[in-house]
Short mmCIF file of C-alpha atoms and ligand atoms in Angstrom, two decimals:
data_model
loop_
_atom_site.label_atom_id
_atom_site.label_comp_id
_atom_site.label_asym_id
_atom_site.label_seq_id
_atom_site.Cartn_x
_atom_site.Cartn_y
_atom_site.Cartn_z
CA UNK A 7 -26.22 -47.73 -4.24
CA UNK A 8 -28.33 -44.53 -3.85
CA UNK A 9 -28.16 -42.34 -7.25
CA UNK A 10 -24.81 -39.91 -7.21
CA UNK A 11 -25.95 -36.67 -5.45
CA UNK A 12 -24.54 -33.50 -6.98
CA UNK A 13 -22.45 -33.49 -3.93
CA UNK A 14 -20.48 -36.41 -5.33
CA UNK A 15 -19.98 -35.71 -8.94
CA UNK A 16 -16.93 -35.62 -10.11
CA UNK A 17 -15.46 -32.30 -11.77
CA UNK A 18 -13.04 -31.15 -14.35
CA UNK A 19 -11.78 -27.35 -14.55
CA UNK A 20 -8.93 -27.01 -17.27
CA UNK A 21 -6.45 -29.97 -16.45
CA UNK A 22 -7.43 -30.16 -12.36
CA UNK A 23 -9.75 -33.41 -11.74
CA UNK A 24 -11.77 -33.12 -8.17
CA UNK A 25 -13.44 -35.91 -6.98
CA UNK A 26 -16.26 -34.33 -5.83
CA UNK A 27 -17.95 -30.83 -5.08
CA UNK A 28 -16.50 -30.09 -1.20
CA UNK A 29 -13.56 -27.62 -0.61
CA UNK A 30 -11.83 -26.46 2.36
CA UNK A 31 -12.12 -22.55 2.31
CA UNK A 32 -8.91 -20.89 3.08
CA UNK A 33 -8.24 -20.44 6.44
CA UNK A 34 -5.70 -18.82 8.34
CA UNK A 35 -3.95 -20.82 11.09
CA UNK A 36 -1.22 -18.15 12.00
CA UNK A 37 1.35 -20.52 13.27
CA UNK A 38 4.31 -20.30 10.79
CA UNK A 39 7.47 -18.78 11.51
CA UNK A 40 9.52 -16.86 8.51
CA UNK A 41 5.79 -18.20 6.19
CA UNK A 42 7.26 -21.53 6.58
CA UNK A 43 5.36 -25.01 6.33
CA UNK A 44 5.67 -26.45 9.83
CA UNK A 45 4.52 -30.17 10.92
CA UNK A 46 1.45 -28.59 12.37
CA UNK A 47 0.17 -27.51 8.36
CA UNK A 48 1.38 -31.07 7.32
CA UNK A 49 -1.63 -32.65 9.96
CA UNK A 50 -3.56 -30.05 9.70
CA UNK A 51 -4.07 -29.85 5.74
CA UNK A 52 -3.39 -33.93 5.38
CA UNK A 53 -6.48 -34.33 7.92
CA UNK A 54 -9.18 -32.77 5.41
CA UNK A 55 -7.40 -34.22 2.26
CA UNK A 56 -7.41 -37.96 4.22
CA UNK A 57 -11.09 -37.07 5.16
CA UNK A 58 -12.36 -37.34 1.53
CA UNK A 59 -12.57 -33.43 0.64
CA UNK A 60 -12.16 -32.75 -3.22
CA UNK A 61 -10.73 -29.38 -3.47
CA UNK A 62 -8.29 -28.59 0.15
CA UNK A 63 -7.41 -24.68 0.13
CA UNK A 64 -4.83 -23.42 1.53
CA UNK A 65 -4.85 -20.50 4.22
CA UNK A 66 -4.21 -16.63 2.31
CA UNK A 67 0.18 -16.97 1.95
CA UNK A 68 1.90 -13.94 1.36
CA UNK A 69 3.14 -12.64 -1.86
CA UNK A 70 6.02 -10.76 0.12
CA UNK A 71 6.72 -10.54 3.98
CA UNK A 72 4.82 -7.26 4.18
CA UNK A 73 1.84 -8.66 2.54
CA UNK A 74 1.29 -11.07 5.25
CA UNK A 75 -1.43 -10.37 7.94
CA UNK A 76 0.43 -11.48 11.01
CA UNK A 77 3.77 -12.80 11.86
CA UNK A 78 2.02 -16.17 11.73
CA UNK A 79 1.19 -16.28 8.03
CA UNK A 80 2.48 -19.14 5.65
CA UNK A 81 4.46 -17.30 2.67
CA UNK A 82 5.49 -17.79 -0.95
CA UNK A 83 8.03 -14.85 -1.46
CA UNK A 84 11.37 -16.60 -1.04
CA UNK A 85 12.55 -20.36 -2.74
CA UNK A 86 13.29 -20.95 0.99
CA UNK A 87 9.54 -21.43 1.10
CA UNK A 88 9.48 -23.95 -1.79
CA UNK A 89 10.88 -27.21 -0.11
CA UNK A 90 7.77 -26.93 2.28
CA UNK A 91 5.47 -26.13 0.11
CA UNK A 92 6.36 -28.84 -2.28
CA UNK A 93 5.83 -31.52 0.22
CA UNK A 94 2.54 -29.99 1.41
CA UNK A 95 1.06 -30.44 -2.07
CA UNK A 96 2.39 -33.38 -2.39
CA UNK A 97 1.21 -34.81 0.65
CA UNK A 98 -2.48 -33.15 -0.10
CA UNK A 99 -2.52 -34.85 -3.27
CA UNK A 100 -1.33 -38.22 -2.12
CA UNK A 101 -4.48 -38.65 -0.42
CA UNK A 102 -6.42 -37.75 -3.88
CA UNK A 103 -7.52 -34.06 -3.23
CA UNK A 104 -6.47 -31.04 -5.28
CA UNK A 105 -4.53 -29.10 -3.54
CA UNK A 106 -4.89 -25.38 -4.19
CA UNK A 107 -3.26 -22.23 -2.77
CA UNK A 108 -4.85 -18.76 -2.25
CA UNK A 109 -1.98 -15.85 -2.32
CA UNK A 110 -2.47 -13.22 -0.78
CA UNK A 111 -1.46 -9.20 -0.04
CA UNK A 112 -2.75 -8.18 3.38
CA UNK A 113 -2.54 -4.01 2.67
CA UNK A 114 -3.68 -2.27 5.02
CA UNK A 115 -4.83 -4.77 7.35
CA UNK A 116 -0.89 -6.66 7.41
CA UNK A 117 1.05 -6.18 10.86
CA UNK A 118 -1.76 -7.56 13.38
CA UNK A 119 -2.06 -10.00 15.80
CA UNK A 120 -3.27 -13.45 14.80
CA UNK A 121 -6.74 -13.86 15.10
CA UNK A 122 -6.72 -16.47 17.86
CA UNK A 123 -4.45 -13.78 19.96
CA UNK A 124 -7.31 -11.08 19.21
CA UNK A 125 -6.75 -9.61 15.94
CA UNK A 126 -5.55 -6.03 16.94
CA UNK A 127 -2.77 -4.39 14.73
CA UNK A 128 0.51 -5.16 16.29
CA UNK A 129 1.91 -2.31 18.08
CA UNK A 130 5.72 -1.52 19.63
CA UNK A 131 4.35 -2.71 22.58
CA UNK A 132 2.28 -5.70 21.69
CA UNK A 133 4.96 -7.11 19.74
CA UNK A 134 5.70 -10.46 21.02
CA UNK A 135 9.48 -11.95 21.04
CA UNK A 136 10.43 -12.89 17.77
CA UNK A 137 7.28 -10.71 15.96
CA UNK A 138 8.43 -7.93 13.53
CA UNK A 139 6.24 -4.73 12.71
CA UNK A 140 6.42 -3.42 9.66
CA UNK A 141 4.41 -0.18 7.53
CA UNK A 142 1.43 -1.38 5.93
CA UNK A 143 0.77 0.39 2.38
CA UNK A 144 -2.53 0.32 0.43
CA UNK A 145 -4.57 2.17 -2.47
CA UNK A 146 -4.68 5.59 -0.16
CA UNK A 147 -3.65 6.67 3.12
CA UNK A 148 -7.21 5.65 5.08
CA UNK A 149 -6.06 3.04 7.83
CA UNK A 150 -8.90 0.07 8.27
CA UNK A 151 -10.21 1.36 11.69
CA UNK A 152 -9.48 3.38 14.32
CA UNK A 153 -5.88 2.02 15.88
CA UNK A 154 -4.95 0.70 13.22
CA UNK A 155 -1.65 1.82 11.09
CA UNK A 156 -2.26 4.31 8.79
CA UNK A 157 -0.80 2.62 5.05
CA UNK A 158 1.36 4.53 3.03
CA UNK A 159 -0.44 5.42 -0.21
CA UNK A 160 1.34 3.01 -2.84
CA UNK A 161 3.26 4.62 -6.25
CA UNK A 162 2.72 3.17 -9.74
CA UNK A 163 5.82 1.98 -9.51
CA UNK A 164 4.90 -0.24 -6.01
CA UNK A 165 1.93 -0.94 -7.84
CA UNK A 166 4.42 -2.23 -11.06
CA UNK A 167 6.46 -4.06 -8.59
CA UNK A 168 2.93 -5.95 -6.59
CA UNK A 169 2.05 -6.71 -10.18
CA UNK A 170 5.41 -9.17 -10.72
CA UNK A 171 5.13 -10.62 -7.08
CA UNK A 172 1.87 -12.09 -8.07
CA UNK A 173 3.30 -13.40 -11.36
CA UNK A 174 6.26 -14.95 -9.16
CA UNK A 175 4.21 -16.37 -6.11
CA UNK A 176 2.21 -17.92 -8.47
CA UNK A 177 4.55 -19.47 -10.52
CA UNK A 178 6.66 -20.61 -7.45
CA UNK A 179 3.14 -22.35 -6.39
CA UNK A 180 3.04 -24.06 -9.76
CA UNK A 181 6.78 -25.42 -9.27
CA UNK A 182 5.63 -26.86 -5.72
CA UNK A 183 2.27 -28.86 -7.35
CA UNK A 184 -0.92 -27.15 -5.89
CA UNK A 185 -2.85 -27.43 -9.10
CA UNK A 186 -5.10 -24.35 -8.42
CA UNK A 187 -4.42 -20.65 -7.39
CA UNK A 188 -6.78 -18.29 -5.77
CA UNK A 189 -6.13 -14.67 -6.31
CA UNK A 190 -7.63 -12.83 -2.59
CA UNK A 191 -9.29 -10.07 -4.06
CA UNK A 192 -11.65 -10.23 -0.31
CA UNK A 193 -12.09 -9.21 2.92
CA UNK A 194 -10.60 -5.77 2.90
CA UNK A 195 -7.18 -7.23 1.73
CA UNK A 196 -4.91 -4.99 -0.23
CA UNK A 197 -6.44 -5.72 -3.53
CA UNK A 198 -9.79 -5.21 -2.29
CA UNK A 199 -9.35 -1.96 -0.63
CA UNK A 200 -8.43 -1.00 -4.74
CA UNK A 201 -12.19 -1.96 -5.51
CA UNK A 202 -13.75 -0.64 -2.88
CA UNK A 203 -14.55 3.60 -2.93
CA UNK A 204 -14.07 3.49 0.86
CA UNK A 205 -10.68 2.81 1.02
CA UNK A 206 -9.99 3.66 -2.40
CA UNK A 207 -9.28 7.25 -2.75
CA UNK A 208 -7.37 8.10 -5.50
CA UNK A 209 -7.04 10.15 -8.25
CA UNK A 210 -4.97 8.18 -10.43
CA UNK A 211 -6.02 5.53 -13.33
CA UNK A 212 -6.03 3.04 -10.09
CA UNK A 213 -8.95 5.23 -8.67
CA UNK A 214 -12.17 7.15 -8.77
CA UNK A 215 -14.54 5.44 -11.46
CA UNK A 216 -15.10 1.94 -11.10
CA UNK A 217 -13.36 0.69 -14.10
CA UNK A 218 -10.08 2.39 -12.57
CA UNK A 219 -10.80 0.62 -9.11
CA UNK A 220 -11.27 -2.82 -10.80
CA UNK A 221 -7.87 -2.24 -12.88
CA UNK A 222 -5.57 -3.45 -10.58
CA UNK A 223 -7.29 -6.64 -10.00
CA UNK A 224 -7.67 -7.16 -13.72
CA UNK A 225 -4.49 -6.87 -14.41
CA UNK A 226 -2.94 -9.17 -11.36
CA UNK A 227 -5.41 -11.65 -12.87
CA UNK A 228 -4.40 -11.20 -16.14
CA UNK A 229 -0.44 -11.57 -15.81
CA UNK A 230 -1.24 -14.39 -13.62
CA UNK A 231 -3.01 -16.14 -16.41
CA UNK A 232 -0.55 -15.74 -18.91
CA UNK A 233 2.02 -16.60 -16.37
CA UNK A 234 0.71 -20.13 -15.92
CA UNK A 235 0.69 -23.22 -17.79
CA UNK A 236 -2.85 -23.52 -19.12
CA UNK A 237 -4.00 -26.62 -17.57
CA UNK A 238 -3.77 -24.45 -13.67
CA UNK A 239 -6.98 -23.36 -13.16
CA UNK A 240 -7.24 -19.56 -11.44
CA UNK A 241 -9.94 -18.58 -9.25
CA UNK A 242 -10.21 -14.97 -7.66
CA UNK A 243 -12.17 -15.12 -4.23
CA UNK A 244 -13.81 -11.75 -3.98
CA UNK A 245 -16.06 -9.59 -1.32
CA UNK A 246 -19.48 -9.29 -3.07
CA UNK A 247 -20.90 -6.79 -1.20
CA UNK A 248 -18.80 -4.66 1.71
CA UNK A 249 -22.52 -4.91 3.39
CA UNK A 250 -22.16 -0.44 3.57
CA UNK A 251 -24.11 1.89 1.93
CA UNK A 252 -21.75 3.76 -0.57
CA UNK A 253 -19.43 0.85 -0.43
CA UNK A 254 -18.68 -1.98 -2.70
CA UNK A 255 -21.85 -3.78 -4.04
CA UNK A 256 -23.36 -6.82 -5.90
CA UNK A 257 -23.75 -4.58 -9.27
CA UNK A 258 -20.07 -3.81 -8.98
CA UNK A 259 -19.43 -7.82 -8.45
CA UNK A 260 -21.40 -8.47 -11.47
CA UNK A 261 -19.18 -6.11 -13.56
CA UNK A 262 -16.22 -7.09 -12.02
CA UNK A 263 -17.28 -11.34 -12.29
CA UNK A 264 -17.04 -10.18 -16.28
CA UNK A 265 -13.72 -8.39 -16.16
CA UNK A 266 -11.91 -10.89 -14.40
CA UNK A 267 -14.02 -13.83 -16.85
CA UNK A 268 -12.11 -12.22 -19.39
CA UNK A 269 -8.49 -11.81 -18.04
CA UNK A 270 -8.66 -15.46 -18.06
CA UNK A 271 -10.30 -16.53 -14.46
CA UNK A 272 -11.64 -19.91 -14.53
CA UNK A 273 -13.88 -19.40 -10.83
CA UNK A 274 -15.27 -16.87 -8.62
CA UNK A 275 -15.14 -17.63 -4.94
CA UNK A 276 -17.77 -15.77 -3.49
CA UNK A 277 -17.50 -14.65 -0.12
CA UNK A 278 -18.46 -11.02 1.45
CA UNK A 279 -17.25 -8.00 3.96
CA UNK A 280 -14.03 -7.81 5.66
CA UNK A 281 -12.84 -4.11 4.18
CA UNK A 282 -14.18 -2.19 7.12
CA UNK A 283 -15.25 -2.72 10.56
CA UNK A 284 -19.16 -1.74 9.85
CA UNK A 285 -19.92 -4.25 7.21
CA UNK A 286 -19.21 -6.90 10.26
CA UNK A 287 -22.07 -5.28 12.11
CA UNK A 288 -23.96 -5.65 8.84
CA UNK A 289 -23.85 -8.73 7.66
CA UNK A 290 -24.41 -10.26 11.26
CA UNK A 291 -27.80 -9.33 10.65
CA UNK A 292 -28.35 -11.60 7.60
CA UNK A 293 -26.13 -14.42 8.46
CA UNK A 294 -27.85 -18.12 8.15
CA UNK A 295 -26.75 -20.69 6.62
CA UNK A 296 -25.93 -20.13 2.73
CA UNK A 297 -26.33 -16.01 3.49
CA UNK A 298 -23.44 -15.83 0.39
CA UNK A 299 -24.73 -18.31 -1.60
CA UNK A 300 -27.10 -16.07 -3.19
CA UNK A 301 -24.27 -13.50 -4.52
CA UNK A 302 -23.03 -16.43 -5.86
CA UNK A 303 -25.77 -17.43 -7.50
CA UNK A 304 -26.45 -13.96 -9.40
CA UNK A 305 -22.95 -13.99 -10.56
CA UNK A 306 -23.22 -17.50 -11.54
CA UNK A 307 -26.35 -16.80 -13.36
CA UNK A 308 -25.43 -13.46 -15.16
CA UNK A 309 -21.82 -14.24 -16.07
CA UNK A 310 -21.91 -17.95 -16.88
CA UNK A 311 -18.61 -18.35 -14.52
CA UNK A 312 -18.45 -21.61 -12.41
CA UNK A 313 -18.78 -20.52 -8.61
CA UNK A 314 -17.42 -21.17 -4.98
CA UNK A 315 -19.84 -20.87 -2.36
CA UNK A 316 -19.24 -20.30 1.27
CA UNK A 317 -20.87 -18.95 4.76
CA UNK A 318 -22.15 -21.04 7.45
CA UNK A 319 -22.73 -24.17 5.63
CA UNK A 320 -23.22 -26.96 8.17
CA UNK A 321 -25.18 -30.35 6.77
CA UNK A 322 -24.03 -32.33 3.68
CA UNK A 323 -27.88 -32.01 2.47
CA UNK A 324 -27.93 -28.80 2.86
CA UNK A 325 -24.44 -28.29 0.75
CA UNK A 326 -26.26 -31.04 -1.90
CA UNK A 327 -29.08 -29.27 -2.15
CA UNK A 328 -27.21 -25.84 -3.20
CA UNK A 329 -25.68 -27.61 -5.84
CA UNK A 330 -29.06 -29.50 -7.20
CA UNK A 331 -30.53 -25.99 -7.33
CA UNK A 332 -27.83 -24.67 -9.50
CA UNK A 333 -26.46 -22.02 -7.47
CA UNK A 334 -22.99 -23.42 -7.36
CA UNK A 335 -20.46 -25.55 -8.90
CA UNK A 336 -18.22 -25.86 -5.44
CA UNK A 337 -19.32 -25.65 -1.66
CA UNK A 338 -16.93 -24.44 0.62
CA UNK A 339 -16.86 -24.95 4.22
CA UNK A 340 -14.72 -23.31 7.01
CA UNK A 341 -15.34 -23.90 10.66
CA UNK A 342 -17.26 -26.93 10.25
CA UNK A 343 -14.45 -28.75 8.54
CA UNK A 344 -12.61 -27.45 11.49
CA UNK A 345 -15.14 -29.15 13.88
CA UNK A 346 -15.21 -32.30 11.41
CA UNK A 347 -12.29 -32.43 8.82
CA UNK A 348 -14.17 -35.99 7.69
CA UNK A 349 -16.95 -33.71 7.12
CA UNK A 350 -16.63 -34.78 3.23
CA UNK A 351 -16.16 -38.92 3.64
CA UNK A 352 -19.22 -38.36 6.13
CA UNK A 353 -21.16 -36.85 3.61
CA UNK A 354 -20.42 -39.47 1.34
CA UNK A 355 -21.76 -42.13 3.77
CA UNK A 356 -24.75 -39.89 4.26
CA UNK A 357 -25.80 -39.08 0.62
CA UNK A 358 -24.18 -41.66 -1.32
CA UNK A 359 -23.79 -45.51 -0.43
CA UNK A 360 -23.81 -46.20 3.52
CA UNK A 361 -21.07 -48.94 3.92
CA UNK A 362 -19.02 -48.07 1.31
CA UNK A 363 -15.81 -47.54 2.23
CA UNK A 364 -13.52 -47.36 -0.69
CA UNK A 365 -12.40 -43.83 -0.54
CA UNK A 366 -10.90 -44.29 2.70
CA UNK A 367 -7.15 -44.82 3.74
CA UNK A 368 -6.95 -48.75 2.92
CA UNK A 369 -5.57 -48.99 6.57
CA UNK A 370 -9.07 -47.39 7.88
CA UNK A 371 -11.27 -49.10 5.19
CA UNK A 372 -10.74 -52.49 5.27
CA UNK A 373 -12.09 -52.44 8.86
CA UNK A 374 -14.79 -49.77 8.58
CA UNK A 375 -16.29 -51.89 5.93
CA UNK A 376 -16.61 -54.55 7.37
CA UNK A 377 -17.50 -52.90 11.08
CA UNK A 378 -20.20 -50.55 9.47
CA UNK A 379 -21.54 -54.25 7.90
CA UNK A 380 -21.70 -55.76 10.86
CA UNK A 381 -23.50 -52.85 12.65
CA UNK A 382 -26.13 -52.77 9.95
CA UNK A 383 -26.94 -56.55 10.52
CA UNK A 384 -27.71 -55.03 14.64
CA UNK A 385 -30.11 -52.64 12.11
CA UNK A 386 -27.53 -50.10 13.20
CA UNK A 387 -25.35 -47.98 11.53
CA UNK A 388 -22.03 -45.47 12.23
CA UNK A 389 -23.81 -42.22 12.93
CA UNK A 390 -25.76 -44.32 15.12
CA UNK A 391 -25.54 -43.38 19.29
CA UNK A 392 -25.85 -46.16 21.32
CA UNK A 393 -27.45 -44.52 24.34
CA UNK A 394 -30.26 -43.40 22.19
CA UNK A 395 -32.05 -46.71 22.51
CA UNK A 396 -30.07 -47.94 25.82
CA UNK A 397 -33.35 -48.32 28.44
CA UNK A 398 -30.46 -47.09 31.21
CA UNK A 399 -30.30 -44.06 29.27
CA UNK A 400 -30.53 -40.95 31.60
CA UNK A 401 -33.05 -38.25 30.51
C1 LIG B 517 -9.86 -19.48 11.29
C2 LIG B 517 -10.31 -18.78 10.04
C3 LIG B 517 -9.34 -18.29 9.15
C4 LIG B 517 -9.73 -17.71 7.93
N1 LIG B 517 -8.77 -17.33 7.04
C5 LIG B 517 -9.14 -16.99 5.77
C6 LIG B 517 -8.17 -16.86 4.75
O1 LIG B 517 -6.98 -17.10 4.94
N2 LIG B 517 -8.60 -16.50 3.52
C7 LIG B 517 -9.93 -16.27 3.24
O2 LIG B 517 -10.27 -15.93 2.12
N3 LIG B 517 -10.87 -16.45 4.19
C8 LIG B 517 -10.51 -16.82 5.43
N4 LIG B 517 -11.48 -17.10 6.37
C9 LIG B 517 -12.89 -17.12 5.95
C10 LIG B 517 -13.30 -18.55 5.56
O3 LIG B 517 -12.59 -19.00 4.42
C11 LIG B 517 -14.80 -18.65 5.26
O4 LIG B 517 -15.09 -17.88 4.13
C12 LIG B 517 -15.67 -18.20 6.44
O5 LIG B 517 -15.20 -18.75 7.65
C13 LIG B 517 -17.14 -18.56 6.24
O6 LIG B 517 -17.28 -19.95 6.08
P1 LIG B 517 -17.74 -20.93 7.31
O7 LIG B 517 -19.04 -20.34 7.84
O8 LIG B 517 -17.94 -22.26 6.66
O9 LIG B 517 -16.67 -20.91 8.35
C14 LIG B 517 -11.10 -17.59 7.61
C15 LIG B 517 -12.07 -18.06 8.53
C16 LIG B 517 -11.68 -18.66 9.72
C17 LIG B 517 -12.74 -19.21 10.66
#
């Protein structure tokens, strides 16, 4: 047996055990009806938690029907929800990950068209048979981007009201097991567009200086906190940067990393961009593999908070190698759990011990065993290609 790569160790964050270091980032798959858990989330989410991933996140659910981004969004707003929910988490955890939910307001980017069907704000015409349109609100009346809905510039009593919705979505995801919640506090999402001067323009203790901006989220993530039992662990996944000059930036992550460290979060999830259209542009400039990880890092570094690192991480010894350099605590991957949702039991057999087995589905690992043992007497192995030493082989 190799020695355990960081990869592989084992981690404790208040009363959630993972078994190892690799999370599914949230991820969107637009294809609930009412927010509701159909069979397609029970494959989907069972296939990463099967395929050895420690920490499996579930896609941004809405905090209300409003707050979701498309008519496709799961939700957490009604105990209709709960019965699905309940057995997602269950199921998620019956195959020993930790499930974990993000919630989510979508502000002034709710009412669009999933991303797979383009992404464009839903319009009376583009509404599809069963799709309802509804008035977006946010911190000011500034719609995302051209086309888009203009929100309606929320009250302190809306904001009051938001404020309990949290507390209540996150207490109905307690009662249905996921043993983790993820404030969104990214991507241009309503809380967000509070942080951000570009979309925030108000006058108002919720706007202007940057401690007003950062108020809202400190307070969702406070009343969270209290609102949970302590061994929940809460994690805010936040925009580092909006990738604009005169927009949201690292310095204002770095104060905010503290803020929210001392309403009671337990992680940062560091992502980047999403508030407007621009930063895209941006940040397609920088974008390798890690490009966030270094945001994460800082934060890490100057705040002491465990982080969540994410963007365009592709090879298990690439992911290992973030972690044995300190710049994370967790390594999130997206589309290439998408691509491979055994990207995590792969890694295992890649890093760890070739061969072994064990944290497979018995029904699966009682024959891989002994299959993978039987190719390594051929001097062969599973991510072996057959062709690649077959003399027949075409060029
Ligand atoms: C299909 C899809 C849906 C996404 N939905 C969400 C989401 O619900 N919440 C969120 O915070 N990020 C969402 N993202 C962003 C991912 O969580 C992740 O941060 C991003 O894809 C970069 O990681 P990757 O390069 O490993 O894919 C989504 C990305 C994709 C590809």
């Amino acid at each position: 047996m190799m020695s355990q790569p960081p990869l592989f160790s084992p981690w404790r964050l208040r009363g959630a055990s993972i078994r190892n270091r690799v999370a599914l980032s949230p991820m969107c798959m637009y294809c609930a009806r009412d927010g509701l858990v159909s069979d397609f989330h029970m494959s989907h989410y069972a296939g990463f938690a099967m395929g050895g991933t420690g920490l499996v996140w579930l896609e941004a659910t809405a905090i209300r029907p409003e707050g979701r981004i498309s008519n496709g969004c799961l939700g957490i707003w009604d105990e209709a929800q709960l019965p699905g929910l309940t057995r997602l988490a269950t199921h998620i955890a019956s195959f020993g990950a930790v499930p974990g939910i993000q919630l989510n307001h979508a502000g002034r980017k709710a009412a669009a068209k999933p991303a797979w069907a383009g992404g464009a704000p839903l319009t009376p015409v583009t509404l599809a048979d069963g799709e309802r349109l509804w008035q977006p609100i946010g911190p000011s009346d500034v719609p995302f981007a051209e086309g888009w809905q203009t929100p309606r510039a929320m009250s302190l009593d809306d904001i009051a009201a938001l404020r309990s919705d949290f507390v209540a979505a996150a207490q109905r995801a307690v009662r249905a097991g996921f043993k983790m919640i993820e404030l969104h506090f990214a991507h241009g999402y309503l809380i967000q567009s509070f942080l951000s001067p570009l979309a925030n323009h108000r006058t108002d203790a919720y706007g202007g200086s940057l401690e007003n901006r950062m108020r809202l989220a400190a307070e969702i993530a406070g009343d969270v906190r209290e609102a949970m039992p302590a061994e929940i662990p809460l994690v805010a996944r936040i925009s580092a940067t909006d990738w604009i000059e005169g927009g949201w930036t690292l310095d204002d992550s770095l104060v905010l990393a503290r803020l929210l460290k001392g309403a009671g979060v337990d992680m940062l999830d560091v992502s980047s961009g999403g508030n407007m259209v621009q930063g895209v542009a941006n940040s397609a400039l920088t974008q390798r593999s890690g490009y966030q990880t270094d945001f994460a890092h800082q934060i890490r570094t100057a705040t002491g908070l465990p982080v969540q690192t994410v963007g365009l991480i592709r090879s298990a010894a690439f992911a290992n190698q973030l972690l044995e350099d300190g710049k994370a605590d967790m390594v999130a991957l997206g589309r290439q759990m998408l691509f491979n949702p055994r990207w995590a039991a792969h890694a295992f057999q890649e890093l760890a011990a070739p061969g072994d087995f064990s944290g497979w589905p018995a029904p699966y690992g009682w024959w891989l065993e002994k299959w993978s043992r039987s190719l390594a007497r051929k001097g062969e192995s599973p991510f072996h290609r057959e062709l690649e030493d077959d003399p027949r082989r075409p060029n």
